[in-house]
Coordinates of C-alpha atoms and ligand atoms in Angstrom, one line a residue:
M1 CA -10.8 -20.1 36.4
E2 CA -14.1 -22.0 36.0
T3 CA -14.0 -25.3 34.2
S4 CA -16.0 -25.6 31.1
A5 CA -16.2 -27.9 28.1
I6 CA -14.0 -25.4 26.3
T7 CA -11.3 -25.7 29.0
S8 CA -11.8 -29.3 30.1
G9 CA -11.1 -31.1 26.9
Q10 CA -8.4 -33.8 26.5
A11 CA -4.8 -32.9 25.9
S12 CA -3.7 -32.2 22.4
P13 CA -4.2 -34.8 19.7
G14 CA -1.4 -37.2 19.2
G15 CA 0.1 -36.1 22.5
S16 CA 3.1 -34.7 20.6
A17 CA 5.9 -33.5 22.9
D18 CA 6.3 -30.1 21.3
L19 CA 2.7 -29.2 21.8
D20 CA 2.9 -26.1 23.9
V21 CA 0.0 -25.6 26.3
P22 CA -2.2 -28.7 26.2
K23 CA -5.2 -27.0 27.9
L24 CA -5.2 -23.9 25.7
D25 CA -8.8 -22.9 25.1
V26 CA -8.3 -20.5 22.2
I27 CA -5.5 -19.8 19.7
V28 CA -5.9 -16.5 17.9
I29 CA -3.8 -16.0 14.7
G30 CA -2.7 -12.4 14.2
A31 CA -1.9 -9.5 16.5
G32 CA -3.3 -6.7 14.4
V33 CA -6.3 -4.5 15.2
A34 CA -8.6 -7.6 15.3
G35 CA -6.3 -10.0 17.2
L36 CA -5.5 -7.6 19.9
Y37 CA -9.1 -6.8 20.6
Q38 CA -10.1 -10.5 20.4
L39 CA -7.4 -11.3 23.0
Y40 CA -8.8 -8.6 25.3
R41 CA -12.3 -9.9 25.1
L42 CA -11.4 -13.6 25.6
R43 CA -9.4 -12.8 28.6
E44 CA -12.5 -11.2 30.1
L45 CA -14.1 -14.6 29.8
G46 CA -11.3 -16.1 31.8
L47 CA -10.1 -18.4 29.1
E48 CA -6.6 -19.6 28.3
V49 CA -5.7 -17.8 25.2
R50 CA -2.6 -17.5 23.1
V51 CA -2.1 -15.2 20.1
Y52 CA 0.4 -16.1 17.4
E53 CA 1.8 -13.4 15.2
A54 CA 4.1 -13.6 12.2
G55 CA 5.7 -10.2 12.8
T56 CA 8.0 -9.3 15.6
D57 CA 5.5 -7.0 17.2
V58 CA 1.9 -6.0 17.3
G59 CA 0.1 -3.9 14.6
G60 CA -0.8 -6.2 11.7
T61 CA -1.4 -4.1 8.6
W62 CA 0.1 -1.1 10.4
Y63 CA 3.2 -3.2 11.4
W64 CA 3.8 -4.4 7.8
N65 CA 2.8 -1.4 5.7
R66 CA 5.6 1.0 6.4
Y67 CA 6.0 2.4 3.0
P68 CA 6.5 6.2 2.6
G69 CA 3.2 8.0 2.9
A70 CA 1.1 5.2 4.4
R71 CA -1.7 6.6 6.4
F72 CA -5.5 6.3 7.2
D73 CA -8.2 7.2 4.7
S74 CA -10.6 7.1 7.6
E75 CA -10.9 9.9 10.1
S76 CA -8.5 8.9 12.9
W77 CA -11.0 9.6 15.6
S78 CA -13.5 7.3 14.0
Y79 CA -10.9 4.5 13.5
G80 CA -9.5 3.8 17.0
Y81 CA -11.1 1.2 19.3
S82 CA -14.3 2.4 21.0
F83 CA -14.4 -0.2 23.8
S84 CA -12.2 1.6 26.4
P85 CA -13.2 5.1 27.6
E86 CA -9.7 5.4 29.1
V87 CA -8.0 4.8 25.8
L88 CA -10.2 7.3 24.2
Q89 CA -9.4 10.0 26.7
E90 CA -5.7 9.2 27.0
W91 CA -4.8 8.8 23.4
E92 CA -4.4 11.9 21.1
W93 CA -4.4 11.5 17.3
P94 CA -2.0 14.2 15.9
E95 CA -3.8 14.4 12.5
H96 CA -7.3 14.0 11.2
F97 CA -6.0 11.1 9.0
A98 CA -3.1 9.6 11.0
A99 CA 0.1 8.4 9.4
Q100 CA 1.2 4.8 9.8
P101 CA 3.9 5.5 12.5
D102 CA 1.2 7.1 14.7
T103 CA -1.2 4.2 14.2
L104 CA 1.5 1.7 15.1
R105 CA 2.3 3.8 18.1
Y106 CA -1.4 3.7 19.0
L107 CA -1.7 -0.1 18.8
N108 CA 1.5 -0.4 20.9
F109 CA -0.1 2.0 23.4
V110 CA -3.2 -0.3 23.6
A111 CA -1.1 -3.4 23.8
D112 CA 0.9 -1.9 26.7
K113 CA -2.1 -0.6 28.5
F114 CA -3.8 -3.9 28.7
D115 CA -0.5 -5.9 29.0
L116 CA -1.5 -7.9 25.9
R117 CA 2.0 -8.9 24.9
R118 CA 2.3 -11.5 27.6
D119 CA -0.1 -13.7 25.7
I120 CA 1.3 -13.1 22.2
R121 CA 4.0 -15.2 20.7
F122 CA 5.7 -13.3 17.9
R123 CA 7.8 -14.5 14.9
S124 CA 5.3 -17.3 14.4
R125 CA 4.0 -17.7 10.9
L126 CA 1.2 -20.3 10.8
V127 CA 1.6 -22.8 8.0
A128 CA -1.0 -25.5 9.0
A129 CA -4.1 -25.9 11.1
H130 CA -5.7 -29.3 11.3
F131 CA -8.8 -30.2 13.2
D132 CA -9.1 -33.5 15.1
D133 CA -12.6 -34.9 14.9
K134 CA -12.1 -37.1 17.9
T135 CA -10.9 -34.5 20.4
D136 CA -12.6 -31.5 18.8
R137 CA -9.4 -29.5 18.9
W138 CA -7.2 -27.7 16.4
T139 CA -3.5 -28.4 16.1
V140 CA -1.5 -25.6 14.5
T141 CA 1.9 -25.8 13.1
F142 CA 4.3 -22.8 12.5
E143 CA 7.0 -22.2 10.0
D144 CA 9.7 -23.2 12.5
G145 CA 8.0 -26.5 13.2
H146 CA 6.6 -25.4 16.5
K147 CA 3.1 -26.8 17.3
D148 CA 0.3 -25.9 19.6
S149 CA -3.3 -27.0 20.1
A150 CA -6.5 -25.4 21.3
R151 CA -10.2 -26.1 21.4
L152 CA -11.0 -23.0 19.3
L153 CA -9.1 -21.4 16.4
I154 CA -9.8 -17.8 15.8
T155 CA -8.4 -16.3 12.6
A156 CA -7.6 -12.6 12.7
L157 CA -5.5 -12.8 9.5
G158 CA -6.5 -9.4 8.0
P159 CA -8.2 -9.2 4.6
L160 CA -5.2 -7.6 3.1
S161 CA -2.2 -9.4 4.5
A162 CA -1.3 -11.8 1.6
Y163 CA 0.8 -9.4 -0.5
T164 CA 1.4 -10.3 -4.1
L165 CA 4.4 -9.6 -6.3
P166 CA 3.9 -9.0 -10.0
N167 CA 4.2 -12.1 -12.2
I168 CA 6.6 -10.4 -14.6
P169 CA 9.5 -12.5 -15.9
G170 CA 13.0 -11.7 -14.7
R171 CA 12.0 -10.4 -11.3
E172 CA 14.7 -12.5 -9.6
T173 CA 17.4 -11.1 -11.9
Y174 CA 17.1 -7.6 -10.8
R175 CA 20.3 -6.4 -9.0
G176 CA 19.1 -3.2 -7.4
Q177 CA 17.0 -2.7 -4.3
A178 CA 13.4 -4.0 -4.6
F179 CA 10.6 -3.8 -2.1
H180 CA 6.9 -4.7 -2.0
T181 CA 5.2 -1.8 -0.2
A182 CA 3.8 -4.3 2.4
R183 CA 7.4 -5.4 3.3
W184 CA 9.0 -2.0 3.5
P185 CA 12.2 -2.2 5.7
R186 CA 11.8 -1.1 9.3
E187 CA 14.9 1.1 9.1
G188 CA 13.5 2.8 6.0
V189 CA 15.1 3.2 2.5
S190 CA 17.0 6.2 1.4
L191 CA 15.5 7.4 -1.9
K192 CA 17.1 10.8 -2.1
G193 CA 18.4 11.5 -5.5
K194 CA 17.8 7.9 -6.7
R195 CA 16.2 6.6 -9.9
V196 CA 13.1 4.9 -8.7
G197 CA 10.5 2.8 -10.6
I198 CA 7.2 1.9 -9.1
I199 CA 4.7 -0.7 -10.5
G200 CA 1.0 -0.1 -9.6
T201 CA -1.4 2.9 -9.2
G202 CA -3.7 1.6 -6.4
A203 CA -4.4 3.3 -3.0
T204 CA -1.0 2.3 -1.8
A205 CA 1.0 3.4 -4.8
I206 CA -0.8 6.8 -4.8
Q207 CA 0.2 7.5 -1.2
C208 CA 3.7 6.3 -1.9
I209 CA 4.2 8.2 -5.2
Q210 CA 2.9 11.5 -3.9
T211 CA 5.3 11.2 -0.9
I212 CA 8.5 10.1 -2.6
A213 CA 8.2 12.3 -5.7
R214 CA 9.7 15.2 -3.9
E215 CA 13.0 13.5 -2.8
V216 CA 13.8 11.0 -5.5
G217 CA 16.0 11.9 -8.5
S218 CA 13.6 10.5 -10.9
L219 CA 10.3 8.5 -10.6
T220 CA 8.8 6.3 -13.3
V221 CA 5.3 5.1 -12.6
F222 CA 4.2 2.0 -14.5
Q223 CA 0.4 2.1 -14.7
R224 CA -1.8 -0.7 -15.9
T225 CA -5.1 0.6 -14.7
P226 CA -5.6 4.2 -13.6
N227 CA -7.8 4.7 -10.6
W228 CA -10.2 7.5 -9.6
A229 CA -8.8 9.4 -6.6
A230 CA -10.1 12.3 -4.6
P231 CA -8.4 14.7 -2.2
L232 CA -7.9 13.6 1.4
H233 CA -7.7 17.2 2.8
N234 CA -5.7 16.1 5.9
R235 CA -4.5 18.5 8.5
R236 CA -3.3 18.5 12.1
I237 CA -5.8 18.3 14.9
T238 CA -5.8 21.6 16.9
P239 CA -5.9 21.5 20.8
E240 CA -9.5 22.8 20.6
E241 CA -10.5 20.1 18.2
Q242 CA -8.8 17.5 20.4
Q243 CA -11.0 18.5 23.3
T244 CA -14.1 18.5 21.1
I245 CA -13.2 15.0 19.8
K246 CA -12.7 13.6 23.3
A247 CA -16.0 15.0 24.4
S248 CA -17.8 13.6 21.4
Y249 CA -16.7 10.0 21.1
A250 CA -20.2 8.7 22.0
E251 CA -21.7 10.7 19.1
I252 CA -18.9 9.8 16.7
F253 CA -19.3 6.1 17.2
E254 CA -23.1 6.3 17.2
R255 CA -22.9 8.1 13.9
C256 CA -20.6 5.3 12.5
R257 CA -23.3 2.8 13.7
Q258 CA -25.9 4.5 11.6
T259 CA -24.1 4.5 8.3
S260 CA -23.9 1.5 5.9
T261 CA -20.1 1.6 5.8
C262 CA -19.4 2.6 9.4
F263 CA -17.6 5.7 8.3
I264 CA -19.0 9.0 9.5
H265 CA -20.2 9.8 6.0
Q266 CA -23.9 9.1 5.3
T267 CA -25.2 8.5 1.8
D268 CA -27.2 11.5 0.5
P269 CA -30.8 10.5 0.1
R270 CA -31.1 12.4 -3.2
N271 CA -30.5 10.8 -6.6
A272 CA -28.0 12.6 -8.9
L273 CA -30.4 12.1 -11.7
D274 CA -33.3 13.8 -9.9
V275 CA -31.6 17.1 -9.2
S276 CA -30.6 19.9 -11.6
P277 CA -27.2 19.9 -13.2
E278 CA -26.3 23.0 -11.1
E279 CA -27.4 21.3 -7.8
R280 CA -25.4 18.2 -8.8
E281 CA -22.3 20.2 -9.7
A282 CA -22.5 22.3 -6.5
F283 CA -22.8 19.1 -4.3
W284 CA -19.9 17.5 -6.0
E285 CA -17.7 20.6 -5.7
K286 CA -18.6 20.6 -2.0
L287 CA -17.7 16.9 -1.5
Y288 CA -14.5 17.4 -3.5
S289 CA -13.4 20.2 -1.1
E290 CA -14.2 18.2 2.1
P291 CA -12.0 15.7 3.9
G292 CA -12.3 11.9 3.7
F293 CA -14.6 9.5 2.0
G294 CA -17.7 11.7 1.7
I295 CA -17.3 11.9 -2.0
W296 CA -17.4 8.1 -2.2
V297 CA -19.8 6.9 0.4
G298 CA -21.6 10.2 1.2
N299 CA -22.5 10.8 -2.5
F300 CA -25.9 10.8 -4.1
A301 CA -27.8 7.6 -3.5
D302 CA -27.6 6.4 -7.2
V303 CA -23.9 7.1 -8.0
L304 CA -22.8 3.6 -7.1
T305 CA -25.8 1.8 -8.6
D306 CA -27.0 3.7 -11.6
K307 CA -24.8 3.7 -14.7
K308 CA -26.0 7.1 -15.9
A309 CA -25.5 8.7 -12.5
N310 CA -22.1 7.1 -12.3
E311 CA -21.1 8.4 -15.7
L312 CA -21.9 11.9 -14.6
A313 CA -19.9 11.6 -11.4
S314 CA -17.0 10.1 -13.4
A315 CA -17.2 13.0 -15.8
F316 CA -16.9 15.4 -12.9
M317 CA -13.9 13.6 -11.5
A318 CA -12.3 13.4 -15.0
K319 CA -12.7 17.2 -15.3
K320 CA -10.8 17.6 -12.0
I321 CA -7.9 15.5 -13.2
R322 CA -7.7 17.6 -16.4
E323 CA -7.7 20.8 -14.3
R324 CA -4.9 19.5 -12.1
V325 CA -2.6 17.8 -14.7
K326 CA -0.9 20.3 -17.1
D327 CA -0.2 17.9 -20.0
P328 CA -3.5 16.9 -21.5
K329 CA -2.0 13.6 -22.8
V330 CA -0.8 12.6 -19.3
A331 CA -4.2 13.7 -17.8
D332 CA -6.0 11.5 -20.3
K333 CA -3.9 8.5 -19.3
L334 CA -4.7 9.1 -15.6
I335 CA -8.4 9.0 -16.3
P336 CA -9.9 5.6 -15.8
K337 CA -11.8 4.3 -18.9
D338 CA -12.7 0.8 -17.9
H339 CA -14.5 1.4 -14.6
G340 CA -16.7 4.2 -13.2
F341 CA -16.1 6.4 -10.3
G342 CA -16.2 4.6 -6.9
T343 CA -16.6 1.1 -8.3
R344 CA -13.2 0.3 -6.9
R345 CA -12.1 1.2 -3.5
L346 CA -11.4 5.0 -3.8
P347 CA -7.9 6.1 -3.0
L348 CA -7.6 9.4 -1.3
E349 CA -4.7 11.6 -2.2
S350 CA -2.8 14.7 -1.3
G351 CA -1.3 16.3 -4.4
Y352 CA -1.1 13.0 -6.3
F353 CA -2.2 14.4 -9.7
E354 CA 0.1 17.4 -9.4
V355 CA 3.1 15.0 -9.1
Y356 CA 2.8 14.4 -12.9
N357 CA 3.5 18.1 -13.5
Q358 CA 7.0 17.6 -12.0
P359 CA 9.9 17.3 -14.5
N360 CA 11.4 14.3 -12.6
V361 CA 8.2 12.2 -12.8
R362 CA 7.2 10.1 -15.8
L363 CA 4.0 8.1 -16.3
V364 CA 4.4 4.9 -18.4
D365 CA 1.1 3.4 -19.6
I366 CA 1.9 -0.3 -19.9
N367 CA -1.1 -0.9 -22.0
E368 CA 0.6 1.1 -24.8
T369 CA 4.1 -0.2 -24.1
P370 CA 3.8 -3.4 -22.1
I371 CA 6.5 -4.5 -19.6
E372 CA 8.4 -7.3 -21.3
R373 CA 10.6 -8.2 -18.3
I374 CA 12.4 -7.1 -15.3
T375 CA 16.1 -6.9 -16.1
E376 CA 19.3 -6.8 -14.0
G377 CA 19.2 -3.0 -14.2
G378 CA 15.5 -2.2 -14.2
I379 CA 12.5 -2.7 -16.5
R380 CA 12.2 -3.4 -20.2
T381 CA 9.1 -2.3 -21.9
S382 CA 8.2 -3.0 -25.6
A383 CA 9.6 0.5 -26.3
E384 CA 12.5 1.2 -23.9
D385 CA 15.0 0.0 -21.3
F386 CA 14.7 1.8 -17.9
A387 CA 17.5 1.7 -15.3
F388 CA 16.6 2.0 -11.7
D389 CA 18.4 2.1 -8.3
V390 CA 15.2 1.1 -6.5
L391 CA 12.1 -0.8 -7.7
I392 CA 8.9 -0.6 -5.7
Y393 CA 6.1 -3.2 -6.1
A394 CA 2.9 -1.5 -5.1
T395 CA 1.1 -4.5 -6.6
G396 CA -1.5 -5.2 -3.9
F397 CA -2.8 -8.3 -2.2
D398 CA -4.7 -11.5 -2.8
G399 CA -7.6 -10.1 -0.9
V400 CA -9.7 -11.7 1.8
T401 CA -9.3 -15.4 1.0
G402 CA -5.5 -15.1 0.1
P403 CA -4.3 -15.2 3.7
Y404 CA -6.4 -18.4 4.2
D405 CA -5.1 -20.0 1.0
R406 CA -1.6 -19.7 2.3
I407 CA -2.3 -21.9 5.3
D408 CA -3.0 -25.6 5.0
I409 CA -6.3 -25.5 6.9
R410 CA -8.0 -28.9 7.2
G411 CA -11.2 -29.8 8.7
P412 CA -12.7 -33.2 9.6
G413 CA -11.6 -36.0 7.2
G414 CA -8.7 -33.8 5.9
R415 CA -11.1 -31.5 4.0
R416 CA -9.1 -28.6 2.7
L417 CA -10.4 -25.0 3.1
K418 CA -8.4 -23.9 0.1
D419 CA -10.3 -26.4 -2.1
D420 CA -13.6 -25.4 -0.6
W421 CA -13.0 -21.8 -1.3
Q422 CA -11.8 -22.1 -4.9
G423 CA -15.1 -20.6 -6.1
M424 CA -17.5 -18.8 -3.8
P425 CA -16.5 -19.3 -0.1
R426 CA -19.2 -20.9 1.9
T427 CA -19.6 -19.2 5.3
F428 CA -22.2 -18.5 7.9
L429 CA -22.3 -14.7 8.5
G430 CA -18.6 -14.6 7.3
M431 CA -17.6 -15.9 10.7
L432 CA -17.8 -19.6 10.5
A433 CA -16.6 -21.6 7.4
D434 CA -19.0 -24.4 6.4
G435 CA -17.4 -27.8 7.3
F436 CA -14.7 -26.4 9.6
P437 CA -15.9 -26.8 13.3
N438 CA -14.5 -24.6 16.0
M439 CA -12.9 -22.2 13.6
L440 CA -14.1 -18.6 14.0
M441 CA -13.1 -15.9 11.6
V442 CA -12.7 -12.1 12.2
L443 CA -13.3 -10.4 8.9
G444 CA -13.5 -13.6 6.9
P445 CA -15.3 -13.6 3.6
H446 CA -18.9 -12.3 3.7
T447 CA -18.7 -10.0 6.6
A448 CA -19.6 -6.3 6.2
R449 CA -16.5 -4.2 5.6
G450 CA -16.0 -0.5 5.6
N451 CA -14.4 1.4 8.5
I452 CA -12.5 -1.7 9.5
P453 CA -12.1 -1.3 13.3
R454 CA -15.8 -0.6 13.6
N455 CA -16.5 -3.9 11.7
I456 CA -13.8 -5.7 13.8
E457 CA -15.3 -4.6 17.2
E458 CA -18.7 -5.8 16.1
I459 CA -17.5 -9.2 14.9
V460 CA -15.1 -9.8 17.9
D461 CA -18.0 -8.9 20.3
W462 CA -20.2 -11.4 18.5
L463 CA -17.6 -14.1 18.4
S464 CA -16.9 -13.5 22.1
G465 CA -20.6 -13.8 22.8
L466 CA -20.6 -17.1 21.0
V467 CA -17.6 -18.4 23.0
R468 CA -19.2 -17.3 26.2
F469 CA -22.4 -19.2 25.2
M470 CA -20.3 -22.3 24.6
K471 CA -18.6 -22.0 27.9
E472 CA -21.8 -21.5 29.8
H473 CA -23.5 -24.4 28.1
G474 CA -20.6 -26.8 28.2
H475 CA -20.2 -27.1 24.4
R476 CA -17.0 -28.4 23.0
R477 CA -17.8 -28.0 19.4
V478 CA -19.6 -25.5 17.2
E479 CA -20.3 -25.8 13.5
T480 CA -22.5 -24.5 10.8
R481 CA -25.7 -26.0 9.5
R482 CA -25.8 -26.5 5.7
A483 CA -29.2 -25.0 5.2
E484 CA -28.2 -21.9 7.1
V485 CA -25.0 -21.5 5.1
D486 CA -27.1 -21.8 1.9
R487 CA -29.4 -19.1 3.1
W488 CA -26.5 -16.8 4.1
V489 CA -24.7 -17.3 0.7
A490 CA -28.0 -16.5 -1.0
E491 CA -28.3 -13.3 1.1
V492 CA -24.7 -12.4 0.2
E493 CA -25.4 -12.9 -3.5
Q494 CA -28.6 -10.9 -3.4
A495 CA -26.9 -8.0 -1.6
V496 CA -24.6 -7.2 -4.5
E497 CA -27.4 -7.2 -7.1
G498 CA -27.4 -3.8 -8.8
L499 CA -24.1 -2.6 -7.3
L500 CA -21.8 -1.4 -10.1
F501 CA -18.6 -2.4 -8.2
N502 CA -19.6 -6.0 -8.7
E503 CA -19.0 -5.7 -12.5
V504 CA -15.4 -4.5 -12.1
N505 CA -12.2 -6.4 -11.5
S506 CA -10.4 -5.5 -8.2
W507 CA -9.2 -7.2 -5.0
Q508 CA -12.7 -6.6 -3.7
T509 CA -14.2 -8.8 -6.3
G510 CA -11.5 -11.4 -5.8
V511 CA -9.5 -10.7 -8.9
N512 CA -5.7 -10.7 -8.8
R513 CA -4.0 -11.3 -12.1
N514 CA -0.7 -12.3 -10.3
V515 CA -2.3 -15.3 -8.6
E516 CA -3.2 -18.4 -10.5
G517 CA -6.9 -19.2 -10.4
R518 CA -7.8 -15.6 -9.3
Q519 CA -8.9 -14.2 -12.6
V520 CA -12.7 -14.8 -12.1
R521 CA -14.8 -12.4 -10.0
R522 CA -16.2 -13.7 -6.7
I523 CA -18.2 -12.1 -4.0
L524 CA -16.0 -11.7 -1.0
G525 CA -18.0 -9.3 1.3
Y526 CA -21.5 -8.7 2.5
Y527 CA -22.6 -5.6 0.8
G528 CA -26.1 -5.2 2.2
G529 CA -24.7 -2.6 4.6
A530 CA -23.5 -2.6 8.1
L531 CA -27.0 -2.0 9.6
A532 CA -28.5 -5.0 7.9
Y533 CA -25.5 -7.1 8.8
R534 CA -25.7 -6.0 12.4
R535 CA -29.4 -6.8 12.6
R536 CA -28.8 -10.3 11.2
I537 CA -25.9 -11.2 13.5
E538 CA -27.6 -9.8 16.5
A539 CA -30.8 -11.8 15.8
V540 CA -28.8 -15.0 15.7
A541 CA -27.2 -14.2 19.1
V542 CA -30.4 -13.1 20.7
G543 CA -32.1 -16.3 19.4
G544 CA -29.6 -18.5 21.2
Y545 CA -27.5 -19.4 18.1
R546 CA -30.1 -21.9 16.8
E547 CA -28.6 -21.6 13.3
L548 CA -25.5 -23.3 14.6
R549 CA -24.9 -26.9 15.7
F550 CA -23.3 -27.5 19.1
D551 CA -21.9 -30.7 20.7
Ligands
NAP601 P1 -4.4 -2.5 -5.4 O1 -5.5 -1.5 -5.2 O2 -4.8 -3.9 -5.7 O3 -3.4 -2.0 -6.5 C1 -2.4 -2.8 -7.0 C2 -1.8 -2.0 -8.2 O4 -0.8 -2.8 -8.8 C3 -2.9 -1.8 -9.3 O5 -2.6 -0.6 -9.9 C4 -2.6 -3.0 -10.3 O6 -3.0 -2.8 -11.6 C5 -1.1 -3.0 -10.2 N1 -0.5 -4.3 -10.6 C6 -0.6 -5.5 -9.9 N2 0.1 -6.4 -10.6 C7 0.6 -5.8 -11.7 C8 1.4 -6.3 -12.7 N3 1.8 -7.6 -12.8 N4 1.8 -5.4 -13.7 C9 1.4 -4.1 -13.6 N5 0.7 -3.6 -12.6 C10 0.3 -4.5 -11.7 O7 -3.5 -2.7 -4.1 P2 -3.1 -1.5 -3.0 O8 -2.9 -0.2 -3.7 O9 -2.1 -2.1 -2.2 O10 -4.4 -1.3 -2.2 C11 -5.2 -2.4 -1.7 C12 -6.1 -2.0 -0.7 O11 -5.4 -1.7 0.5 C13 -6.9 -0.7 -1.0 O12 -7.9 -0.9 -1.9 C14 -7.3 -0.3 0.4 O13 -8.5 -1.1 0.8 C15 -6.2 -0.7 1.3 N6 -5.3 0.5 1.5 C16 -5.8 1.3 2.4 C17 -5.1 2.5 2.7 C18 -5.6 3.5 3.7 O14 -6.4 3.2 4.5 N7 -5.2 4.6 3.6 C19 -3.9 2.8 1.9 C20 -3.5 1.8 1.0 C21 -4.2 0.7 0.8 P3 -4.5 -3.3 -12.0 O15 -5.4 -2.4 -11.3 O16 -4.5 -3.2 -13.5 O17 -4.6 -4.7 -11.5

C-alpha cells in the first residue's frame, strides 16, 4: 500500500491501550446500503478501513425494519446498486417491489460477493466521536467501551435509523408484548388470533396494518394524522421481464439520473390547472392504476407547488378513499384535512383502505378521543379502555439529524455537533459539517434524497473522490470554509421556496413530537432536485475542491 498523509499520521491520540488499529485511515459507521458501498470504494483506494455496525449483520434499514409487510416503495430494479455489472446480472429480484427479506438477502449477497464482512465489526454501537486537533484524527468510542481511531470518520448512519417511541405516559407499565416496528424481533411475532393495537398511520404502519389485519383476532389502529396513500400495484417479475430488466440496466439507471428524485418517474411538464377537468381526471386515473411513485413524483408539474392544483389532486385522492371504504364516517376519518396530497412522503399501499371494511379492524381517531395513557393491559383513551395482547409502535423516527444527536460528536475545542445542529444544520453539500474536520457524511442533512441507493452511490463516489484527492496530495485534514457553507445553506433555503411540503409537519421537515426540541420545522434536505445537486457537487470536484480547506 502506498504511504500518504492519510495513512502516515501519528498513532492514535492519547496512545490509549485499547485503541484498535493505530494506523487506520478511515472508520465508517454503519453497514447498510451506504456503508457497504463506501467500504467497497475505499478498499479500491488501498486504504485501511474498518466499518462499525450496531447490528449483528449487514443491512442497515433492511436489517432493523423486519415488521410484517416491510417492502420497497421504489421499483426493485431501480433500487439495487448500479456499480457492479456482475451483481446486476447475477441477482434476480422476485417482485417489482421487493419485500424486506429479499432486500436483506440482496445486501448479504453483495457483502459476500465482495467479502465485505472481513472489515466490518458488528455489535458496535457508536456513542462518542472526538476529534483531536493536534493529530488530526478521530477517536471513536463504542457502547462496550471499545475505542478506535482513524484519520477520517465517515458517517453512514441512515437518515431513518433513530427510531422514536411515543411519549405517552405509562408505556413502561404495559405487561403484554410491545414492539417498535424498527425493532421487530428477528424470530418474528405470532399475531394469529391476538388482540393487537397499533399507534401510527405513516408509511410503516400502513404496510404493517394491511399485512397483519388478515391474521390477527382484532386490530385497533390509533390514528393522529391520516396520510394520503396510493396503490403500489406490486406483482412478481416474470422470467421474460427478468431478462428484459437485466438487458436494460443501463437505460434504467440513466433514466433515474434524469429525474429530480432519481426514481424512474418523471414529472409531467403540464400543469394541472392548464388542462381540462377531463384531461386531468383521466391522467390521475391512469397514475392511480399504475405501479409505484408515478402519482407522487410523476404528477402534473404544479401539484406539489400550487395550492389550487394540490387541492384538486387531494379531492381526487379523497374520492378514491370514499370509494374504497364502505363506512362514510370511517372514510372521512381516513382523509387528511391538515395537509395536501403529496406534501408528506407518500405511503404506497396494497389494500390498506379496504382493511377498514373488515369487522375485526377498528380505527380510533385520537383527536376525538385522545390517548390518556398506556396501561398494564393496553391503552386508555378519554372514552374507553382497550385490552391488547400486542402493542405495535409504528411511531417513526427522529429523521436525518436524530442519528447524529444520539452520538457525542465533538470537533476541535470540544465543539458539540448536537449543539450546532439544534437549529438549521450547517453543512457543505450535506457531506461535510461546518466546524468538524475530517468528518464526511453519507446522506447527512442537505443532500438530495429520493431513490436512496441512487443518492448514496452518487455521494459515496464523490466522497471517495475527495479521499483519493487527499491521498494523492498528501493532505491530512479537510474542512469546510465558512463562506462556502453560508452559500450552500442559502442555496438549500432557496430550493424549498414555493414547495408545499415545507409548510407541513413531518420527519422530512424535522418535526417529531416525541422528541424534545423537535417541534419546529427545519430544512433537512436539498430540494432543488438531483440534477442540480449533481451539477453542483461535480463542479466542486472538477474544480479541485477549492471550496474546501486542506492541510
Ligand atoms: P412516520 O411517517 O413519521 O409515521 C409515524 C406515525 O406515528 C405517524 O402517523 C404519527 O402521527 C404517529 N405517531 C408518532 N408519535 C405518536 C404519538 N405519540 N401518538 C400518536 N401517534 C403518534 O414514520 P414511518 O411510518 O415509520 O415512516 C417514516 C419514513 O420511513 C417514511 O416516510 C419513508 O420515508 C420511510 N419508509 C419507507 C418505506 C418503503 O420504502 N417502503 C416503508 C416505510 C417507511 P403524526 O403524523 O400525527 O405525527
